[in-house]
mmCIF file of C-alpha atoms and ligand atoms in Angstrom:
data_model
loop_
_atom_site.group_PDB
_atom_site.id
_atom_site.type_symbol
_atom_site.label_atom_id
_atom_site.label_comp_id
_atom_site.label_asym_id
_atom_site.label_seq_id
_atom_site.Cartn_x
_atom_site.Cartn_y
_atom_site.Cartn_z
ATOM 1 C CA UNK A 1 54.208 -7.650 23.935
ATOM 2 C CA UNK A 2 53.283 -6.826 20.325
ATOM 3 C CA UNK A 3 52.627 -9.588 17.839
ATOM 4 C CA UNK A 4 52.395 -9.496 14.039
ATOM 5 C CA UNK A 5 50.115 -12.036 12.358
ATOM 6 C CA UNK A 6 50.715 -12.168 8.613
ATOM 7 C CA UNK A 7 47.653 -13.423 6.771
ATOM 8 C CA UNK A 8 45.678 -12.500 9.891
ATOM 9 C CA UNK A 9 42.518 -11.752 7.888
ATOM 10 C CA UNK A 10 42.494 -15.314 6.534
ATOM 11 C CA UNK A 11 40.995 -18.466 7.979
ATOM 12 C CA UNK A 12 43.606 -19.752 10.465
ATOM 13 C CA UNK A 13 45.217 -16.345 10.954
ATOM 14 C CA UNK A 14 41.995 -14.647 12.061
ATOM 15 C CA UNK A 15 41.209 -17.372 14.616
ATOM 16 C CA UNK A 16 44.749 -17.020 15.929
ATOM 17 C CA UNK A 17 44.221 -13.254 16.204
ATOM 18 C CA UNK A 18 41.036 -13.895 18.239
ATOM 19 C CA UNK A 19 43.029 -16.051 20.630
ATOM 20 C CA UNK A 20 45.993 -13.681 20.967
ATOM 21 C CA UNK A 21 43.717 -10.700 21.632
ATOM 22 C CA UNK A 22 41.818 -12.750 24.207
ATOM 23 C CA UNK A 23 45.135 -13.610 25.855
ATOM 24 C CA UNK A 24 45.951 -9.905 26.160
ATOM 25 C CA UNK A 25 48.512 -9.341 23.398
ATOM 26 C CA UNK A 26 48.642 -6.280 21.191
ATOM 27 C CA UNK A 27 48.207 -7.580 17.658
ATOM 28 C CA UNK A 28 48.994 -6.177 14.236
ATOM 29 C CA UNK A 29 47.801 -7.904 11.064
ATOM 30 C CA UNK A 30 49.290 -7.573 7.609
ATOM 31 C CA UNK A 31 47.190 -9.018 4.808
ATOM 32 C CA UNK A 32 46.765 -8.278 1.113
ATOM 33 C CA UNK A 33 43.166 -9.564 1.274
ATOM 34 C CA UNK A 34 43.768 -11.880 -1.696
ATOM 35 C CA UNK A 35 41.835 -14.647 0.058
ATOM 36 C CA UNK A 36 41.419 -13.077 3.501
ATOM 37 C CA UNK A 37 38.476 -10.860 4.442
ATOM 38 C CA UNK A 38 38.261 -7.729 6.608
ATOM 39 C CA UNK A 39 35.046 -9.236 7.996
ATOM 40 C CA UNK A 40 37.155 -11.890 9.781
ATOM 41 C CA UNK A 41 38.831 -9.237 11.961
ATOM 42 C CA UNK A 42 36.161 -6.537 11.887
ATOM 43 C CA UNK A 43 35.189 -7.100 15.531
ATOM 44 C CA UNK A 44 38.760 -6.279 16.609
ATOM 45 C CA UNK A 45 39.037 -3.236 14.358
ATOM 46 C CA UNK A 46 35.848 -1.812 15.832
ATOM 47 C CA UNK A 47 37.261 -2.177 19.352
ATOM 48 C CA UNK A 48 40.710 -0.931 18.293
ATOM 49 C CA UNK A 49 42.330 -4.091 19.669
ATOM 50 C CA UNK A 50 44.002 -4.923 16.353
ATOM 51 C CA UNK A 51 45.872 -2.786 13.845
ATOM 52 C CA UNK A 52 45.383 -3.831 10.217
ATOM 53 C CA UNK A 53 47.878 -3.078 7.485
ATOM 54 C CA UNK A 54 46.378 -3.889 4.107
ATOM 55 C CA UNK A 55 49.493 -4.653 2.120
ATOM 56 C CA UNK A 56 51.420 -7.262 0.220
ATOM 57 C CA UNK A 57 54.481 -9.010 1.649
ATOM 58 C CA UNK A 58 55.901 -9.326 -1.855
ATOM 59 C CA UNK A 59 56.691 -5.638 -1.346
ATOM 60 C CA UNK A 60 59.789 -5.420 0.933
ATOM 61 C CA UNK A 61 58.672 -1.975 2.183
ATOM 62 C CA UNK A 62 55.382 -3.427 3.429
ATOM 63 C CA UNK A 63 57.293 -6.205 5.213
ATOM 64 C CA UNK A 64 59.503 -3.604 6.931
ATOM 65 C CA UNK A 65 56.479 -1.552 7.999
ATOM 66 C CA UNK A 66 54.704 -4.655 9.269
ATOM 67 C CA UNK A 67 57.508 -5.864 11.574
ATOM 68 C CA UNK A 68 58.319 -2.408 13.003
ATOM 69 C CA UNK A 69 58.146 -2.566 16.791
ATOM 70 C CA UNK A 70 56.932 -6.173 17.087
ATOM 71 C CA UNK A 71 58.429 -8.888 19.296
ATOM 72 C CA UNK A 72 57.025 -11.981 17.595
ATOM 73 C CA UNK A 73 55.784 -12.833 14.102
ATOM 74 C CA UNK A 74 53.217 -15.528 13.319
ATOM 75 C CA UNK A 75 53.672 -16.023 9.566
ATOM 76 C CA UNK A 76 50.438 -17.384 8.089
ATOM 77 C CA UNK A 77 50.225 -15.418 4.844
ATOM 78 C CA UNK A 78 50.483 -17.669 1.791
ATOM 79 C CA UNK A 79 48.511 -18.991 -1.094
ATOM 80 C CA UNK A 80 47.171 -22.211 0.485
ATOM 81 C CA UNK A 81 45.546 -23.783 -2.599
ATOM 82 C CA UNK A 82 47.650 -26.861 -3.451
ATOM 83 C CA UNK A 83 45.820 -27.204 -6.771
ATOM 84 C CA UNK A 84 47.162 -23.832 -7.979
ATOM 85 C CA UNK A 85 50.549 -25.593 -8.273
ATOM 86 C CA UNK A 86 49.302 -27.520 -11.284
ATOM 87 C CA UNK A 87 48.614 -24.503 -13.452
ATOM 88 C CA UNK A 88 50.394 -21.522 -11.854
ATOM 89 C CA UNK A 89 53.548 -22.585 -10.001
ATOM 90 C CA UNK A 90 54.774 -18.977 -10.065
ATOM 91 C CA UNK A 91 51.996 -18.049 -7.620
ATOM 92 C CA UNK A 92 53.404 -20.357 -4.953
ATOM 93 C CA UNK A 93 56.919 -19.196 -5.686
ATOM 94 C CA UNK A 94 55.978 -15.542 -5.242
ATOM 95 C CA UNK A 95 53.279 -15.620 -2.561
ATOM 96 C CA UNK A 96 55.020 -18.182 -0.400
ATOM 97 C CA UNK A 97 58.783 -18.069 -0.993
ATOM 98 C CA UNK A 98 59.381 -14.437 -2.026
ATOM 99 C CA UNK A 99 56.980 -13.120 0.618
ATOM 100 C CA UNK A 100 58.681 -15.246 3.314
ATOM 101 C CA UNK A 101 62.118 -14.045 2.228
ATOM 102 C CA UNK A 102 60.980 -10.404 2.408
ATOM 103 C CA UNK A 103 59.553 -11.019 5.869
ATOM 104 C CA UNK A 104 62.758 -12.652 7.136
ATOM 105 C CA UNK A 105 64.850 -9.837 5.720
ATOM 106 C CA UNK A 106 62.599 -7.280 7.385
ATOM 107 C CA UNK A 107 62.899 -9.173 10.686
ATOM 108 C CA UNK A 108 66.685 -9.254 10.378
ATOM 109 C CA UNK A 109 66.896 -5.540 9.626
ATOM 110 C CA UNK A 110 64.507 -4.570 12.421
ATOM 111 C CA UNK A 111 65.927 -7.020 14.973
ATOM 112 C CA UNK A 112 62.777 -9.135 15.447
ATOM 113 C CA UNK A 113 63.864 -12.393 17.033
ATOM 114 C CA UNK A 114 60.890 -14.770 17.160
ATOM 115 C CA UNK A 115 58.908 -16.484 14.397
ATOM 116 C CA UNK A 116 56.139 -19.085 14.239
ATOM 117 C CA UNK A 117 55.642 -20.409 10.708
ATOM 118 C CA UNK A 118 52.624 -22.144 9.147
ATOM 119 C CA UNK A 119 54.147 -24.989 7.172
ATOM 120 C CA UNK A 120 52.243 -28.010 5.922
ATOM 121 C CA UNK A 121 52.136 -31.799 5.876
ATOM 122 C CA UNK A 122 52.560 -31.425 2.099
ATOM 123 C CA UNK A 123 56.332 -31.159 2.694
ATOM 124 C CA UNK A 124 56.334 -34.974 3.126
ATOM 125 C CA UNK A 125 54.754 -35.623 -0.282
ATOM 126 C CA UNK A 126 53.630 -39.232 -0.521
ATOM 127 C CA UNK A 127 55.511 -41.141 2.186
ATOM 128 C CA UNK A 128 56.098 -44.864 1.703
ATOM 129 C CA UNK A 129 54.673 -45.520 5.134
ATOM 130 C CA UNK A 130 52.288 -43.504 7.273
ATOM 131 C CA UNK A 131 51.921 -42.006 9.794
ATOM 132 C CA UNK A 132 55.121 -39.991 9.575
ATOM 133 C CA UNK A 133 56.999 -38.175 12.287
ATOM 134 C CA UNK A 134 58.955 -34.949 11.869
ATOM 135 C CA UNK A 135 62.117 -36.817 10.810
ATOM 136 C CA UNK A 136 60.534 -38.430 7.743
ATOM 137 C CA UNK A 137 62.111 -37.589 4.367
ATOM 138 C CA UNK A 138 61.039 -34.276 2.858
ATOM 139 C CA UNK A 139 59.859 -35.085 -0.677
ATOM 140 C CA UNK A 140 57.089 -32.707 -1.783
ATOM 141 C CA UNK A 141 55.124 -33.566 -4.917
ATOM 142 C CA UNK A 142 53.459 -30.169 -5.433
ATOM 143 C CA UNK A 143 55.003 -26.751 -5.930
ATOM 144 C CA UNK A 144 52.951 -25.694 -2.905
ATOM 145 C CA UNK A 145 54.708 -28.350 -0.803
ATOM 146 C CA UNK A 146 58.051 -27.393 -2.319
ATOM 147 C CA UNK A 147 57.409 -23.735 -1.483
ATOM 148 C CA UNK A 148 56.835 -24.655 2.174
ATOM 149 C CA UNK A 149 60.089 -26.669 2.195
ATOM 150 C CA UNK A 150 61.930 -23.657 0.741
ATOM 151 C CA UNK A 151 60.421 -21.420 3.433
ATOM 152 C CA UNK A 152 61.448 -23.871 6.159
ATOM 153 C CA UNK A 153 64.996 -23.928 4.778
ATOM 154 C CA UNK A 154 65.200 -20.122 4.692
ATOM 155 C CA UNK A 155 63.841 -19.921 8.228
ATOM 156 C CA UNK A 156 66.384 -22.469 9.455
ATOM 157 C CA UNK A 157 69.216 -20.464 7.917
ATOM 158 C CA UNK A 158 67.944 -17.198 9.433
ATOM 159 C CA UNK A 159 67.616 -18.940 12.754
ATOM 160 C CA UNK A 160 71.235 -20.112 12.663
ATOM 161 C CA UNK A 161 72.738 -16.996 11.103
ATOM 162 C CA UNK A 162 70.791 -14.214 12.768
ATOM 163 C CA UNK A 163 69.464 -15.771 15.965
ATOM 164 C CA UNK A 164 65.769 -15.806 15.013
ATOM 165 C CA UNK A 165 64.048 -18.313 17.296
ATOM 166 C CA UNK A 166 61.718 -20.282 15.023
ATOM 167 C CA UNK A 167 58.860 -22.725 15.538
ATOM 168 C CA UNK A 168 57.748 -24.489 12.351
ATOM 169 C CA UNK A 169 54.295 -26.095 12.390
ATOM 170 C CA UNK A 170 53.430 -28.696 9.744
ATOM 171 C CA UNK A 171 49.634 -28.639 9.790
ATOM 172 C CA UNK A 172 47.351 -31.366 8.477
ATOM 173 C CA UNK A 173 44.019 -30.160 7.021
ATOM 174 C CA UNK A 174 42.796 -27.405 9.318
ATOM 175 C CA UNK A 175 39.046 -26.841 9.124
ATOM 176 C CA UNK A 176 36.379 -24.772 10.868
ATOM 177 C CA UNK A 177 34.305 -21.605 10.554
ATOM 178 C CA UNK A 178 35.599 -18.950 8.083
ATOM 179 C CA UNK A 179 37.202 -21.669 5.929
ATOM 180 C CA UNK A 180 36.942 -20.771 2.239
ATOM 181 C CA UNK A 181 39.019 -23.425 0.463
ATOM 182 C CA UNK A 182 39.693 -27.173 0.454
ATOM 183 C CA UNK A 183 37.550 -30.263 0.237
ATOM 184 C CA UNK A 184 34.954 -29.489 2.938
ATOM 185 C CA UNK A 185 34.217 -26.071 1.461
ATOM 186 C CA UNK A 186 34.139 -27.588 -2.045
ATOM 187 C CA UNK A 187 31.619 -30.297 -1.073
ATOM 188 C CA UNK A 188 29.281 -27.867 0.677
ATOM 189 C CA UNK A 189 29.172 -25.560 -2.323
ATOM 190 C CA UNK A 190 28.620 -28.384 -4.780
ATOM 191 C CA UNK A 191 25.828 -29.906 -2.690
ATOM 192 C CA UNK A 192 24.089 -26.562 -2.223
ATOM 193 C CA UNK A 193 24.183 -26.099 -5.983
ATOM 194 C CA UNK A 194 23.095 -29.654 -6.838
ATOM 195 C CA UNK A 195 21.705 -31.740 -3.948
ATOM 196 C CA UNK A 196 21.353 -34.874 -6.101
ATOM 197 C CA UNK A 197 24.945 -35.363 -7.238
ATOM 198 C CA UNK A 198 28.400 -34.788 -5.770
ATOM 199 C CA UNK A 199 31.560 -34.626 -7.851
ATOM 200 C CA UNK A 200 34.535 -36.004 -5.915
ATOM 201 C CA UNK A 201 37.980 -35.182 -7.245
ATOM 202 C CA UNK A 202 39.863 -38.483 -6.979
ATOM 203 C CA UNK A 203 38.568 -41.965 -6.151
ATOM 204 C CA UNK A 204 37.377 -40.890 -2.689
ATOM 205 C CA UNK A 205 39.944 -43.144 -1.027
ATOM 206 C CA UNK A 206 42.473 -40.390 -0.361
ATOM 207 C CA UNK A 207 43.346 -40.424 3.343
ATOM 208 C CA UNK A 208 43.802 -37.244 5.395
ATOM 209 C CA UNK A 209 43.816 -36.031 8.956
ATOM 210 C CA UNK A 210 41.483 -33.129 9.772
ATOM 211 C CA UNK A 211 42.078 -30.891 12.757
ATOM 212 C CA UNK A 212 39.479 -28.461 14.072
ATOM 213 C CA UNK A 213 40.532 -24.810 14.113
ATOM 214 C CA UNK A 214 40.270 -24.419 17.904
ATOM 215 C CA UNK A 215 42.576 -27.405 18.344
ATOM 216 C CA UNK A 216 44.971 -26.044 15.705
ATOM 217 C CA UNK A 217 45.137 -22.662 17.466
ATOM 218 C CA UNK A 218 45.668 -24.343 20.833
ATOM 219 C CA UNK A 219 48.512 -26.428 19.361
ATOM 220 C CA UNK A 220 50.004 -23.295 17.802
ATOM 221 C CA UNK A 221 50.112 -21.291 21.032
ATOM 222 C CA UNK A 222 51.303 -24.338 22.989
ATOM 223 C CA UNK A 223 54.231 -24.881 20.608
ATOM 224 C CA UNK A 224 55.086 -21.172 20.701
ATOM 225 C CA UNK A 225 55.025 -20.930 24.497
ATOM 226 C CA UNK A 226 56.671 -24.222 25.384
ATOM 227 C CA UNK A 227 59.459 -24.511 22.807
ATOM 228 C CA UNK A 228 62.852 -23.769 24.251
ATOM 229 C CA UNK A 229 65.146 -24.689 21.352
ATOM 230 C CA UNK A 230 66.143 -22.048 18.813
ATOM 231 C CA UNK A 231 64.572 -24.048 15.953
ATOM 232 C CA UNK A 232 61.915 -26.727 16.274
ATOM 233 C CA UNK A 233 59.461 -28.472 13.917
ATOM 234 C CA UNK A 234 56.118 -30.026 14.931
ATOM 235 C CA UNK A 235 53.417 -31.988 13.139
ATOM 236 C CA UNK A 236 49.999 -30.539 13.999
ATOM 237 C CA UNK A 237 47.092 -32.920 13.431
ATOM 238 C CA UNK A 238 44.353 -34.816 15.171
ATOM 239 C CA UNK A 239 45.230 -38.348 16.200
ATOM 240 C CA UNK A 240 43.326 -40.146 13.432
ATOM 241 C CA UNK A 241 42.572 -39.875 9.718
ATOM 242 C CA UNK A 242 39.637 -40.512 7.396
ATOM 243 C CA UNK A 243 38.899 -40.988 3.701
ATOM 244 C CA UNK A 244 37.598 -38.227 1.438
ATOM 245 C CA UNK A 245 34.536 -40.449 0.871
ATOM 246 C CA UNK A 246 33.743 -40.208 4.594
ATOM 247 C CA UNK A 247 34.063 -36.421 4.431
ATOM 248 C CA UNK A 248 31.516 -36.478 1.607
ATOM 249 C CA UNK A 249 29.158 -38.642 3.712
ATOM 250 C CA UNK A 250 29.384 -36.188 6.608
ATOM 251 C CA UNK A 251 28.587 -33.249 4.317
ATOM 252 C CA UNK A 252 25.615 -35.096 2.799
ATOM 253 C CA UNK A 253 24.278 -36.010 6.250
ATOM 254 C CA UNK A 254 24.699 -32.494 7.674
ATOM 255 C CA UNK A 255 22.693 -31.110 4.765
ATOM 256 C CA UNK A 256 19.936 -33.604 5.503
ATOM 257 C CA UNK A 257 20.307 -35.196 2.074
ATOM 258 C CA UNK A 258 20.094 -38.817 0.987
ATOM 259 C CA UNK A 259 20.548 -40.750 -2.244
ATOM 260 C CA UNK A 260 23.225 -38.360 -3.456
ATOM 261 C CA UNK A 261 25.030 -39.865 -6.435
ATOM 262 C CA UNK A 262 28.793 -39.665 -6.009
ATOM 263 C CA UNK A 263 30.671 -39.027 -9.240
ATOM 264 C CA UNK A 264 34.376 -39.788 -8.942
ATOM 265 C CA UNK A 265 36.985 -37.961 -11.029
ATOM 266 C CA UNK A 266 40.265 -39.793 -10.379
ATOM 267 C CA UNK A 267 43.528 -38.987 -12.139
ATOM 268 C CA UNK A 268 46.811 -40.932 -12.000
ATOM 269 C CA UNK A 269 46.571 -43.409 -9.077
ATOM 270 C CA UNK A 270 43.223 -42.186 -7.807
ATOM 271 C CA UNK A 271 44.133 -38.696 -6.645
ATOM 272 C CA UNK A 272 42.109 -35.587 -7.512
ATOM 273 C CA UNK A 273 44.753 -33.675 -9.457
ATOM 274 C CA UNK A 274 48.498 -33.918 -10.134
ATOM 275 C CA UNK A 275 50.239 -33.014 -6.877
ATOM 276 C CA UNK A 276 47.352 -34.269 -4.725
ATOM 277 C CA UNK A 277 48.584 -36.768 -2.108
ATOM 278 C CA UNK A 278 46.865 -40.169 -1.884
ATOM 279 C CA UNK A 279 47.593 -40.841 1.757
ATOM 280 C CA UNK A 280 49.108 -38.676 4.443
ATOM 281 C CA UNK A 281 48.864 -39.155 8.166
ATOM 282 C CA UNK A 282 50.995 -37.555 10.849
ATOM 283 C CA UNK A 283 52.480 -38.741 14.112
ATOM 284 C CA UNK A 284 51.795 -36.117 16.747
ATOM 285 C CA UNK A 285 53.803 -37.437 19.690
ATOM 286 C CA UNK A 286 56.141 -34.436 19.674
ATOM 287 C CA UNK A 287 53.447 -31.758 20.104
ATOM 288 C CA UNK A 288 51.516 -34.051 22.477
ATOM 289 C CA UNK A 289 54.600 -34.165 24.715
ATOM 290 C CA UNK A 290 54.282 -30.387 25.161
ATOM 291 C CA UNK A 291 50.849 -31.000 26.685
ATOM 292 C CA UNK A 292 48.632 -30.581 23.622
ATOM 293 C CA UNK A 293 45.744 -32.971 23.094
ATOM 294 C CA UNK A 294 43.107 -32.290 20.433
ATOM 295 C CA UNK A 295 39.504 -32.149 21.620
ATOM 296 C CA UNK A 296 38.050 -33.412 18.324
ATOM 297 C CA UNK A 297 38.970 -36.299 16.066
ATOM 298 C CA UNK A 298 38.866 -35.950 12.266
ATOM 299 C CA UNK A 299 35.239 -36.981 11.876
ATOM 300 C CA UNK A 300 34.031 -34.632 14.638
ATOM 301 C CA UNK A 301 36.069 -31.822 13.105
ATOM 302 C CA UNK A 302 34.456 -32.395 9.694
ATOM 303 C CA UNK A 303 30.950 -32.691 11.157
ATOM 304 C CA UNK A 304 31.279 -29.498 13.210
ATOM 305 C CA UNK A 305 32.839 -27.579 10.330
ATOM 306 C CA UNK A 306 30.097 -28.522 7.877
ATOM 307 C CA UNK A 307 27.455 -27.426 10.374
ATOM 308 C CA UNK A 308 29.188 -24.120 11.132
ATOM 309 C CA UNK A 309 29.890 -23.320 7.481
ATOM 310 C CA UNK A 310 26.300 -23.994 6.516
ATOM 311 C CA UNK A 311 25.161 -21.550 9.171
ATOM 312 C CA UNK A 312 27.709 -19.064 7.866
ATOM 313 C CA UNK A 313 26.999 -19.258 4.155
ATOM 314 C CA UNK A 314 23.338 -19.943 3.971
ATOM 315 C CA UNK A 315 21.732 -19.216 7.280
ATOM 316 C CA UNK A 316 20.800 -22.907 7.369
ATOM 317 C CA UNK A 317 20.661 -24.188 10.932
ATOM 318 C CA UNK A 318 21.279 -27.878 11.282
HETATM 319 P P1 LIG B 1 43.851 -18.314 3.936
HETATM 320 O O1 LIG B 1 43.900 -18.157 2.457
HETATM 321 O O2 LIG B 1 42.521 -18.162 4.590
HETATM 322 O O3 LIG B 1 44.887 -17.341 4.645
HETATM 323 C C1 LIG B 1 46.023 -16.817 4.004
HETATM 324 C C2 LIG B 1 46.016 -15.324 4.199
HETATM 325 O O4 LIG B 1 47.214 -14.760 3.665
HETATM 326 C C3 LIG B 1 44.850 -14.632 3.480
HETATM 327 O O5 LIG B 1 44.210 -13.753 4.370
HETATM 328 C C4 LIG B 1 45.518 -13.878 2.335
HETATM 329 O O6 LIG B 1 44.785 -12.725 1.956
HETATM 330 C C5 LIG B 1 46.887 -13.580 2.920
HETATM 331 N N1 LIG B 1 47.963 -13.410 1.936
HETATM 332 C C6 LIG B 1 48.273 -14.234 0.907
HETATM 333 N N2 LIG B 1 49.340 -13.765 0.226
HETATM 334 C C7 LIG B 1 49.726 -12.623 0.864
HETATM 335 C C8 LIG B 1 50.762 -11.686 0.635
HETATM 336 N N3 LIG B 1 51.609 -11.808 -0.397
HETATM 337 N N4 LIG B 1 50.870 -10.614 1.472
HETATM 338 C C9 LIG B 1 49.994 -10.452 2.504
HETATM 339 N N5 LIG B 1 48.990 -11.329 2.757
HETATM 340 C C10 LIG B 1 48.861 -12.382 1.947
HETATM 341 O O7 LIG B 1 44.463 -19.754 4.257
HETATM 342 P P2 LIG B 1 44.578 -20.539 5.639
HETATM 343 O O8 LIG B 1 43.957 -21.858 5.441
HETATM 344 O O9 LIG B 1 44.171 -19.684 6.759
HETATM 345 O O10 LIG B 1 46.147 -20.791 5.702
HETATM 346 C C11 LIG B 1 47.002 -20.040 6.564
HETATM 347 C C12 LIG B 1 48.396 -20.619 6.494
HETATM 348 O O11 LIG B 1 48.392 -21.968 6.949
HETATM 349 C C13 LIG B 1 48.987 -20.659 5.081
HETATM 350 O O12 LIG B 1 50.354 -20.398 5.161
HETATM 351 C C14 LIG B 1 48.755 -22.088 4.646
HETATM 352 O O13 LIG B 1 49.674 -22.495 3.666
HETATM 353 C C15 LIG B 1 48.957 -22.818 5.956
HETATM 354 N N6 LIG B 1 48.303 -24.118 6.019
HETATM 355 C C16 LIG B 1 46.947 -24.204 5.977
HETATM 356 C C17 LIG B 1 46.351 -25.456 6.062
HETATM 357 C C18 LIG B 1 44.845 -25.614 6.034
HETATM 358 O O14 LIG B 1 44.381 -26.760 6.022
HETATM 359 N N7 LIG B 1 44.053 -24.569 6.061
HETATM 360 C C19 LIG B 1 47.136 -26.617 6.167
HETATM 361 C C20 LIG B 1 48.512 -26.486 6.188
HETATM 362 C C21 LIG B 1 49.098 -25.236 6.144
#
């Protein structure tokens, strides 16, 4: 069986590639290397276990080349930076919606019938009550979130019209080695630059669920293997949630620092930027019913990620 992983040189995509190769699949990656890195898949290229197409899914010809001869597509290519929505909404329109449309069209034309899509908890926006299950209203408050909703809608239509079996995964914050964006990465870089002060975007009270990459990959393959319906949506998260302030404390501790002055930069109702969500937490009963149980909770995921990223970026061993 041959599998295409779009965005396979990125953070989640490359860990998924590791897992699929380990499980014996033949894997092709398409990635424009905008945020992904060849280094993330280098070990597979050296052993010829993965084929890499460096190309952009905004180009329909690249999408056609990428899906040629594959049975299943894991679509993880996107611009994942929610904050980009504030200043450059066109980026999320093009990188997320246009690229997904090109991919679906290529799948239709080449007869590829199975898709796993990396959606996001940002499709829920700011729910009145949390945690939310998969039937909660879809009300994104960022263009990033809106782009994921648009992709989900396109995928649903392709599933119904052209018989593409689709599994949509709404991930919470996925963290772990190779991560290069988001709050954990931001805190580490700021603290390495200035160990006496930490700027926190928002009032620090924003609530999120953090899932460790190994758990996220396990949930992804579980959903793919065990879903029978032609279209299914799952929340993917750990079973708890923590405040951004607590993430900051973990980063400070892992760096062996103390007396770090926290400087809060809240906008609106305490969020970090327009489009940032104050509180989001996910019910995970649906994916749990398939047999998935995360190994780490949010705090353990943050702690492990900080430690691993420090080793990665600075050779600092904690
Ligand atoms: P990432 O930036 O590390 O990975 C995205 C990859 O897609 C990169 O390798 C990038 O080079 C590639 N890419 C982007 N645009 C492309 C294009 N037009 N053509 C080809 N390749 C392109 O980010 P990630 O955190 O690994 O996210 C992977 C997916 O999971 C994304 O779809 C993201 O929206 C989604 N997601 C991530 C999180 C998270 O917390 N990391 C949470 C929810 C959803």
